[in-house]
Amino acid sequence: MKKILFLSALLACGPACFSQQAEKFPLGDYVELTDTKPHDGEEVWSKMTAPVRFCWGTTDVRYKKLNVPDVKTTGTLRLKAWKGERVNAQAVLWTQKELEGAEIAVSELKNGASVIPASAVNTYFVRYVMTDELNKDGSGGCGPRENKAEWDSSMVADVLDIVRVREVQARSTQPVWLNVWVPADARPGKYKGTLTVSGKNFEAMKLPFEIEVVNRTLPEPQKWAFHLDLWQNPYAVARYYQVPLWSKEHFDAMRPIMKMLANAGQRAITASIMHKPWAGQTEDHYDSMIFRMKKLDGTWVYDYTVFDKWVEFMMNEVGIKDLISCYTMIPWALSFDYFDQATNRVQFIKAAPGEEAYAEYWGTFLKDFSRHLREKGWFEKTAISMDERPMEAMREAIKVIKAADPEFKITLAGNYHEEIQGDLYYLSIPYGNQFPEEVKAERERKGQISTVYTCCTEAFPNTFTFSEPAEAAWTVLHAVAGGYDGYLRWAVNSWPMDPLRDSRFRTWAAGDTYSIYPGPRSSIRFERLVEGLQGCEKIHILREELAAKGANGKLKKLNAKLSEFTPEGWIKTNKKSPAKMVSEMNALLNEM
């Protein structure tokens, strides 16, 4: 009887109940959390010279939602770009009254008879997400944060929304983001366009802008020299989008997210080859993409169906093809899963590197994995990957890998160890550490990859939701300045429970686990990262050109400016603001 009553109540509730349930993980419009911080009151807002204002701002500022912005009235915004480059701008709309049905439009950009079509321009309302702060000593963002009340939290601008029409509340600020992807075949010259905001209860307001396209071409992202490795989490997408793992709906949801990565020059596919390689540290833990079964006779059988679907999707549909990073042989918890046919259930082997059980479990698998990868034609692209593991454990794991197939590639994101670096095809070391000059040269000669990574450790530079926007660009420019081949960061979409509204997490500073939002929605952080990546490719092109021409003066000038983007170089600038440093670098790259 209780079941019947419950069903009747559900039916009586109708669509409203189900829409509330769906709102738990919004994909369309949503309501932001309340900002409880002190903000400008009516007496400040009442001093506006007009009830609604619309001006150009700067991409270096996260404008506060409930404060009157510090924006100077300007005429035409002027930007410079190479052909094939994406450039960003930010405008600011602020209002004394509620605005109904606000929407953004942008014209095509004209340079005489030449046109950059409006389809090459994207506009977004910037949305606000809850963030927190660095650790109390200001040293970084690592460590447990179970009690959110212990951390100073506020709403910050970061999300670039896909919703096209917004209701803007009275006495609030609504930033607008503009992104123009200049066609690679654009004719050099000055292109002029107009950004317009309009609505039901206010006059349309226009802002002119101009992009000077210089006679240089940026290659498509897949051809950039820079090795970008941002780890993906397919399991987070399945949970948030409420779709079955590895279903058509799951891949449909992931496709636009992963294409954003491909368009940033991503090189590596993140694959998990065991259950909980990081002990479930994220909201959505990684599972094994490979099924292992121990048969009654003690032999092993492996099923690669999920692994193959994931890799084929990333390579063939998304376009990320350089490296398949398979994590991990040395997890945080040394416990390894398999399905046991004798007991008809999942069992776990507890074994450490150097123990016989460890060598048997992994050695048997790796021999079969090598066979499968060679059959698929993926062996040369695949690496067995570890992160932040002790050197002795790494040594033992390397022995097992080499015994299974001496041609396997091995990667590590962790501290530099002279004793094992030669065995590592790809080694990423922490920010502030450097490869010995002769080692880096030898690794380069062998075709090995040597990069740098940041994580929750760094107070600066970082991509927390409270970090300065320019820090994202600064970080990857640092990778080139430090002589690394690229940059690694551990998560691009390991979303917390409610990522669109709350970027805080139970461990690590807010935003550490992701920079692309569900929808998919980009972020101020991600767009500024792409800006920096484009700068890295420009530097690569210019260095080669200037060296070939013998233009030593210009090359010296470029390298001197680039040298500021190192820990010691930044200190020599008296810790100049990252916004100013990135702006100066962009100006130099565009004038050379």
XYZ file of C-alpha atoms in Angstrom:
592
model
C 0.000 0.000 0.000
C 2.863 2.408 0.840
C 4.412 1.776 -2.595
C 1.103 2.662 -4.298
C 0.758 5.878 -2.282
C 4.355 6.854 -3.083
C 3.806 6.280 -6.819
C 0.565 8.280 -6.738
C 2.355 11.175 -5.048
C 5.090 11.126 -7.679
C 2.560 11.173 -10.509
C 0.617 13.990 -8.862
C 3.825 15.988 -8.478
C 4.232 16.027 -12.257
C 7.075 17.553 -14.285
C 8.050 20.069 -11.595
C 9.468 17.343 -9.345
C 11.513 15.864 -12.143
C 12.838 19.261 -13.250
C 13.995 19.921 -9.684
C 15.766 16.558 -9.660
C 17.401 17.297 -13.018
C 18.547 20.695 -11.694
C 20.966 18.875 -9.389
C 23.308 18.649 -12.390
C 22.292 21.561 -14.646
C 23.375 21.713 -18.262
C 21.251 24.672 -19.380
C 20.529 27.769 -17.329
C 20.998 27.615 -13.568
C 20.879 29.757 -10.445
C 24.198 30.829 -8.952
C 24.915 30.597 -5.234
C 24.452 33.698 -3.100
C 27.456 35.934 -2.525
C 27.442 36.821 1.178
C 30.514 39.056 1.008
C 30.164 42.809 1.670
C 29.440 44.694 -1.536
C 28.493 48.110 -2.885
C 25.174 49.333 -1.539
C 22.429 51.424 -3.101
C 24.243 54.657 -2.273
C 27.169 53.618 -4.504
C 25.010 52.276 -7.333
C 22.865 55.413 -7.315
C 25.883 57.494 -8.388
C 25.898 55.930 -11.858
C 25.647 58.555 -14.600
C 23.182 56.345 -16.510
C 20.950 53.493 -15.337
C 22.739 50.983 -17.595
C 26.385 51.117 -18.702
C 28.345 49.006 -21.187
C 32.113 49.467 -21.646
C 35.221 47.552 -22.603
C 37.082 46.068 -19.662
C 40.169 43.867 -19.522
C 40.660 40.100 -19.559
C 43.016 40.519 -16.594
C 40.218 41.238 -14.109
C 37.520 39.065 -12.543
C 34.867 41.770 -12.099
C 32.812 41.435 -8.928
C 29.149 40.751 -9.457
C 27.697 43.124 -6.859
C 30.190 45.998 -7.095
C 30.265 48.906 -9.505
C 33.212 48.012 -11.760
C 36.285 50.184 -12.058
C 36.085 50.546 -15.827
C 37.250 53.553 -17.791
C 35.048 54.683 -20.669
C 36.816 53.824 -23.915
C 36.070 54.071 -27.602
C 37.241 51.358 -29.966
C 39.029 48.334 -28.503
C 42.120 47.490 -30.546
C 43.659 44.009 -30.645
C 46.401 42.358 -32.693
C 46.482 38.774 -33.932
C 48.344 36.411 -36.175
C 46.376 34.568 -38.817
C 44.988 31.410 -37.201
C 45.153 32.904 -33.691
C 42.365 33.212 -31.107
C 42.145 36.532 -29.273
C 40.030 37.464 -26.251
C 38.391 40.605 -24.940
C 36.068 41.355 -22.044
C 33.304 43.934 -21.904
C 31.360 44.889 -18.791
C 27.633 45.549 -18.485
C 26.423 47.031 -15.193
C 23.002 48.242 -14.202
C 20.908 49.964 -11.539
C 17.742 48.213 -12.715
C 16.830 44.641 -13.605
C 17.485 43.843 -17.261
C 15.050 41.510 -18.996
C 16.157 39.165 -21.749
C 19.657 40.515 -22.205
C 21.465 38.973 -25.156
C 24.697 39.542 -27.061
C 25.265 39.883 -30.781
C 28.392 40.482 -32.807
C 28.810 41.660 -36.360
C 31.111 40.290 -38.999
C 34.502 42.004 -39.043
C 35.321 43.938 -42.199
C 38.576 45.030 -43.775
C 37.518 46.533 -47.090
C 36.276 43.621 -49.165
C 37.800 41.106 -46.743
C 35.644 39.688 -43.972
C 36.083 37.668 -40.795
C 32.616 36.074 -40.525
C 30.538 36.355 -37.369
C 30.753 32.543 -37.176
C 34.450 32.946 -36.243
C 33.426 34.990 -33.180
C 32.041 33.587 -29.926
C 30.442 35.623 -27.164
C 29.609 34.501 -23.642
C 28.007 35.874 -20.534
C 30.527 35.386 -17.728
C 28.997 33.552 -14.754
C 30.015 33.397 -11.101
C 31.163 30.348 -9.123
C 32.010 29.869 -5.443
C 35.725 29.781 -4.673
C 37.888 29.749 -1.537
C 41.510 30.726 -0.873
C 45.097 29.570 -0.447
C 46.147 27.741 2.717
C 46.232 29.971 5.765
C 49.995 30.452 5.492
C 49.646 31.442 1.827
C 52.060 28.711 0.752
C 49.779 26.845 -1.649
C 46.469 25.030 -1.922
C 47.173 21.437 -0.843
C 45.464 19.670 2.050
C 42.023 18.637 3.324
C 39.158 21.134 3.268
C 36.258 19.046 4.519
C 34.726 21.927 6.481
C 34.087 24.679 3.925
C 33.197 27.119 6.702
C 36.856 27.196 7.734
C 37.839 28.772 4.424
C 37.138 32.293 3.253
C 34.742 31.791 0.342
C 33.359 34.179 -2.230
C 31.810 34.293 -5.701
C 34.189 34.933 -8.600
C 33.783 35.372 -12.345
C 35.050 32.368 -14.286
C 32.415 30.378 -16.206
C 31.840 31.312 -19.862
C 28.184 30.440 -20.244
C 26.511 28.774 -23.228
C 23.118 30.261 -22.328
C 22.393 33.030 -24.834
C 19.745 35.072 -22.981
C 20.100 36.301 -19.381
C 18.053 38.137 -16.822
C 20.450 40.568 -15.130
C 19.505 41.577 -11.594
C 19.371 45.181 -10.454
C 22.550 46.664 -8.974
C 24.824 44.026 -10.474
C 27.645 43.621 -12.969
C 27.488 41.237 -15.915
C 30.785 40.710 -17.773
C 30.724 39.633 -21.425
C 33.540 37.602 -23.000
C 34.497 37.914 -26.667
C 36.657 35.367 -28.497
C 37.666 35.707 -32.141
C 39.385 32.839 -33.980
C 41.017 34.582 -36.932
C 40.859 32.413 -40.085
C 44.251 31.129 -41.221
C 43.631 32.589 -44.693
C 42.607 36.064 -43.487
C 44.154 38.934 -45.439
C 46.434 41.079 -43.238
C 44.940 44.396 -42.205
C 42.565 46.026 -39.734
C 39.172 44.392 -39.300
C 36.373 46.352 -37.650
C 33.293 44.987 -35.923
C 30.693 45.753 -33.286
C 29.636 44.006 -30.074
C 26.012 44.682 -29.120
C 24.002 43.958 -26.000
C 20.225 44.359 -26.123
C 17.145 43.372 -24.145
C 13.427 43.812 -23.642
C 13.542 46.823 -21.343
C 16.648 48.776 -22.351
C 18.101 50.348 -25.461
C 20.631 48.337 -27.452
C 24.205 49.347 -26.594
C 27.160 48.932 -28.968
C 30.914 48.696 -28.532
C 33.240 48.977 -31.564
C 36.370 46.868 -31.797
C 39.197 46.354 -34.242
C 41.563 43.451 -34.833
C 44.773 44.108 -36.713
C 45.759 40.859 -38.413
C 49.521 40.779 -38.925
C 51.170 38.908 -41.774
C 52.155 35.848 -39.779
C 50.391 32.518 -39.457
C 49.907 30.343 -36.392
C 49.683 26.639 -37.333
C 46.642 24.618 -36.308
C 46.907 23.457 -32.672
C 47.674 19.822 -33.529
C 50.896 20.994 -35.186
C 52.210 23.106 -32.301
C 55.656 22.169 -30.974
C 54.486 22.406 -27.358
C 53.621 19.145 -25.550
C 50.375 19.776 -23.634
C 49.109 17.103 -21.237
C 45.923 17.905 -19.291
C 44.431 14.758 -17.752
C 40.883 13.838 -18.717
C 38.253 12.152 -16.525
C 35.522 10.378 -18.563
C 33.907 9.074 -15.363
C 33.052 12.609 -14.204
C 31.189 13.218 -17.469
C 29.046 10.096 -17.073
C 28.044 11.068 -13.522
C 27.299 14.696 -14.267
C 25.400 14.073 -17.510
C 23.581 11.119 -15.900
C 24.335 8.710 -18.753
C 25.570 5.097 -18.692
C 29.327 4.681 -18.858
C 30.630 4.134 -22.386
C 27.175 4.460 -23.944
C 26.531 6.485 -27.104
C 25.130 9.229 -24.862
C 28.367 9.231 -22.842
C 30.540 9.662 -25.916
C 28.174 12.311 -27.304
C 28.561 14.257 -24.044
C 32.357 13.919 -24.052
C 32.932 14.829 -27.692
C 32.646 18.659 -27.439
C 34.572 18.687 -24.148
C 37.483 16.729 -25.560
C 37.462 18.749 -28.788
C 38.066 21.851 -26.677
C 41.208 20.094 -25.468
C 42.257 19.121 -28.994
C 41.825 22.747 -30.067
C 44.227 23.748 -27.292
C 46.932 21.457 -28.686
C 46.444 18.511 -26.293
C 48.829 15.624 -27.038
C 47.987 12.834 -24.578
C 45.029 10.544 -23.887
C 44.538 9.685 -20.198
C 43.665 5.996 -19.780
C 43.192 4.116 -16.492
C 44.358 0.497 -16.499
C 43.432 -0.354 -12.908
C 40.663 0.335 -10.390
C 41.147 3.617 -8.484
C 44.720 4.436 -9.518
C 44.601 7.469 -7.222
C 42.581 5.852 -4.425
C 39.409 7.719 -5.358
C 40.876 11.172 -4.697
C 38.429 12.832 -7.116
C 34.652 13.176 -6.780
C 34.348 10.577 -9.563
C 37.010 7.906 -9.198
C 38.718 6.335 -12.176
C 37.913 2.712 -12.877
C 39.866 0.205 -14.919
C 39.309 0.413 -18.673
C 40.639 -3.140 -18.912
C 38.859 -6.195 -17.493
C 41.037 -8.889 -15.909
C 39.869 -12.405 -15.124
C 41.777 -15.212 -13.462
C 40.342 -18.494 -14.760
C 39.805 -21.706 -12.843
C 43.076 -23.103 -14.184
C 45.026 -20.059 -12.951
C 45.552 -18.461 -16.364
C 44.598 -14.865 -17.111
C 42.175 -13.394 -19.659
C 41.976 -9.683 -20.526
C 39.178 -7.744 -22.204
C 40.173 -4.441 -23.861
C 36.715 -3.420 -25.141
C 36.377 -0.238 -23.058
C 40.025 0.770 -23.500
C 39.730 0.356 -27.280
C 36.491 2.361 -27.487
C 38.002 5.211 -25.466
C 41.250 5.366 -27.446
C 39.535 5.064 -30.827
C 37.113 7.831 -29.843
C 39.900 10.173 -28.710
C 42.063 9.483 -31.762
C 39.524 9.232 -34.566
C 36.685 11.505 -33.425
C 38.506 14.050 -31.275
C 41.921 14.127 -32.944
C 44.274 13.562 -29.989
C 46.735 11.000 -31.310
C 50.264 11.442 -29.991
C 50.343 9.511 -26.710
C 48.208 7.074 -24.708
C 49.207 7.501 -21.046
C 48.146 4.388 -19.098
C 47.865 4.893 -15.323
C 49.211 3.300 -13.209
C 51.368 0.419 -11.969
C 52.104 2.147 -8.669
C 48.844 3.439 -7.188
C 48.505 5.164 -3.838
C 46.947 2.022 -2.364
C 48.942 -0.998 -3.512
C 45.831 -3.090 -4.153
C 45.080 -4.558 -7.592
C 41.716 -5.794 -8.821
C 40.716 -8.818 -10.911
C 37.672 -11.030 -11.393
C 38.258 -14.446 -9.925
C 36.397 -17.208 -11.772
C 36.814 -19.630 -8.869
C 34.920 -17.413 -6.409
C 32.818 -15.603 -9.042
C 33.644 -12.215 -7.556
C 36.114 -9.340 -7.749
C 39.232 -9.938 -5.674
C 42.251 -7.797 -4.871
C 45.944 -8.611 -4.722
C 47.912 -6.541 -2.232
C 51.513 -6.357 -3.382
C 54.312 -3.798 -3.563
C 56.857 -3.261 -6.350
C 59.679 -5.741 -5.821
C 57.405 -8.522 -4.532
C 56.798 -11.706 -6.529
C 53.007 -11.272 -6.547
C 53.401 -7.777 -7.995
C 55.711 -8.994 -10.776
C 53.356 -11.889 -11.610
C 50.208 -9.721 -11.712
C 51.702 -6.943 -13.820
C 54.174 -8.964 -15.874
C 51.483 -11.327 -17.159
C 49.213 -8.407 -18.036
C 51.905 -6.316 -19.737
C 52.911 -9.164 -22.046
C 49.321 -9.507 -23.209
C 48.849 -5.733 -23.345
C 51.924 -5.428 -25.580
C 50.461 -8.049 -27.911
C 47.125 -6.239 -28.068
C 48.672 -2.807 -28.633
C 50.828 -4.112 -31.461
C 47.794 -5.682 -33.111
C 45.968 -2.354 -32.896
C 48.970 -0.420 -34.196
C 49.157 1.626 -30.985
C 52.251 0.235 -29.289
C 54.554 3.086 -30.352
C 52.036 5.632 -29.006
C 51.439 3.949 -25.648
C 53.245 4.535 -22.360
C 52.935 2.950 -18.924
C 52.589 6.001 -16.709
C 53.163 6.785 -13.039
C 53.022 9.938 -10.972
C 54.819 11.155 -7.851
C 56.094 7.729 -6.825
C 59.298 6.955 -4.837
C 62.412 6.167 -6.838
C 62.846 2.614 -5.478
C 59.266 1.743 -6.323
C 59.828 3.164 -9.802
C 62.972 1.090 -10.245
C 61.104 -2.124 -9.434
C 58.198 -1.223 -11.725
C 60.607 -0.431 -14.560
C 62.162 -3.902 -14.157
C 58.753 -5.546 -14.569
C 57.889 -3.411 -17.595
C 61.196 -4.091 -19.339
C 60.932 -7.817 -18.625
C 57.489 -7.910 -20.233
C 58.534 -5.901 -23.303
C 61.785 -3.895 -23.330
C 60.324 -1.554 -25.980
C 57.520 -0.261 -23.750
C 57.579 3.497 -23.223
C 57.458 4.681 -19.581
C 56.391 8.052 -18.213
C 56.567 9.737 -14.830
C 55.226 12.992 -13.441
C 57.315 13.436 -10.324
C 60.667 14.397 -8.877
C 63.797 14.183 -10.990
C 66.001 11.154 -10.262
C 69.220 10.809 -12.210
C 69.201 7.031 -11.643
C 65.994 6.414 -13.639
C 65.534 9.419 -15.940
C 67.166 7.599 -18.864
C 64.464 4.904 -18.726
C 61.677 7.465 -18.945
C 60.447 8.364 -22.415
C 58.442 11.200 -20.893
C 59.382 12.861 -17.608
C 57.509 15.822 -16.134
C 59.082 17.467 -13.092
C 57.564 19.941 -10.589
C 57.586 23.712 -11.053
C 60.812 25.190 -9.695
C 62.901 22.121 -10.611
C 65.150 21.949 -13.653
C 66.754 19.274 -15.780
C 70.564 19.385 -15.778
C 71.560 21.047 -19.036
C 73.501 18.053 -20.355
C 70.678 15.660 -19.404
C 68.076 17.765 -21.189
C 70.252 17.866 -24.311
C 70.718 14.090 -24.231
C 67.003 13.490 -23.717
C 66.293 15.759 -26.675
C 68.775 13.845 -28.823
C 67.007 10.573 -27.945
C 63.563 11.983 -28.745
C 62.489 11.873 -25.094
C 59.949 14.376 -23.743
C 60.829 16.597 -20.770
C 58.108 18.833 -19.328
C 57.112 20.729 -16.181
C 53.956 20.468 -14.087
C 52.076 22.477 -11.499
C 49.500 21.226 -9.011
C 47.982 22.403 -5.723
C 51.481 23.158 -4.361
C 52.077 26.475 -6.074
C 50.616 29.657 -4.649
C 51.894 31.245 -7.871
C 51.532 30.532 -10.712
C 48.286 28.572 -10.701
C 44.837 28.159 -12.187
C 42.645 28.120 -9.090
C 39.327 29.893 -9.565
C 40.693 32.718 -7.416
C 44.036 32.953 -9.263
C 44.708 36.009 -11.390
C 43.544 35.207 -14.955
C 46.955 35.984 -16.475
C 48.606 33.299 -14.341
C 47.269 30.636 -16.717
C 49.140 32.204 -19.646
C 52.184 32.898 -17.462
C 52.431 29.224 -16.466
C 52.834 27.822 -19.967
C 55.122 30.662 -21.067
C 57.255 29.634 -18.101
C 57.541 26.149 -19.597
C 59.258 27.587 -22.678
C 61.348 29.997 -20.605
C 62.588 27.111 -18.450
C 63.643 25.054 -21.456
C 60.972 22.369 -21.030
C 59.174 20.681 -23.932
C 55.707 21.328 -22.535
C 53.390 21.383 -19.562
C 51.339 18.873 -17.574
C 48.446 19.442 -15.188
C 46.655 16.616 -13.491
C 43.033 17.506 -14.173
C 40.966 19.366 -16.735
C 37.498 17.963 -15.914
C 37.576 16.096 -12.595
C 34.508 17.983 -11.480
C 33.442 18.424 -7.856
C 29.815 17.617 -7.066
C 28.340 20.904 -8.322
C 31.013 22.434 -10.585
C 28.930 25.174 -12.209
C 28.018 26.715 -8.866
C 30.745 25.627 -6.453
C 34.380 25.045 -7.439
C 35.463 24.137 -3.896
C 36.565 20.575 -3.118
C 37.161 18.513 -0.007
C 40.894 18.573 -0.707
C 42.898 21.284 -2.507
C 42.078 24.877 -3.316
C 39.006 25.667 -5.401
C 39.316 24.990 -9.112
C 42.361 22.738 -8.774
C 40.462 19.775 -10.228
C 39.134 21.347 -13.442
C 39.210 24.257 -15.885
C 36.479 23.170 -18.348
C 32.906 23.205 -17.014
C 29.937 20.987 -17.951
C 27.959 22.092 -20.977
C 30.681 22.214 -22.121
C 31.563 25.691 -20.957
C 34.993 27.206 -21.179
C 36.404 29.408 -18.452
C 38.436 32.573 -18.131
C 41.277 30.315 -16.915
C 41.107 27.972 -19.906
C 40.945 30.767 -22.484
C 43.925 32.515 -20.923
C 45.800 29.179 -20.931
C 45.168 28.887 -24.680
C 46.424 32.453 -25.074
C 49.677 31.428 -23.395
C 49.958 28.273 -25.507
C 49.657 30.370 -28.652
C 52.420 32.590 -27.297
C 54.602 29.504 -26.841
C 54.135 28.530 -30.482
C 54.902 32.083 -31.622
C 58.148 31.976 -29.636
C 59.072 28.651 -31.247
C 58.446 30.057 -34.732
C 60.241 33.341 -34.108
C 63.287 31.734 -32.502
C 63.797 29.465 -35.513
C 63.293 32.323 -37.955
C 65.541 34.807 -36.157
C 68.312 32.226 -35.710
C 68.146 31.309 -39.414
C 68.363 34.975 -40.389
C 71.164 35.692 -37.938
C 69.012 38.402 -36.350
C 70.887 38.108 -33.062
C 69.735 41.427 -31.637
C 66.046 40.576 -31.962
C 66.659 37.039 -30.722
C 68.485 38.390 -27.669
C 65.618 40.791 -26.978
C 63.040 37.973 -27.200
C 65.031 35.657 -24.943
C 65.618 38.431 -22.404
C 61.898 39.087 -22.124
C 61.179 35.359 -21.933
C 63.730 34.884 -19.138
C 61.437 36.869 -16.840
C 58.985 33.943 -16.896
C 61.037 31.830 -14.484
C 61.013 31.797 -10.666
C 64.315 33.665 -10.495
C 63.453 35.925 -13.436
C 60.160 36.936 -11.840
C 61.940 37.863 -8.611
C 64.351 40.048 -10.617
C 61.354 41.971 -11.982
C 60.376 42.686 -8.345
C 57.474 40.290 -8.862
C 55.891 42.291 -11.610
C 52.192 41.506 -12.072
C 51.590 38.489 -14.347
C 49.056 40.569 -16.292
C 51.689 43.167 -17.190
C 54.278 40.502 -18.029
C 51.946 38.601 -20.347
C 50.782 41.821 -21.993
C 54.377 42.901 -22.657
C 55.230 39.483 -24.072
C 52.195 39.467 -26.379
C 53.070 42.952 -27.653
C 56.655 41.882 -28.404
C 55.557 38.713 -30.220
C 53.139 40.674 -32.385
C 55.645 43.342 -33.394
C 58.540 41.029 -34.349
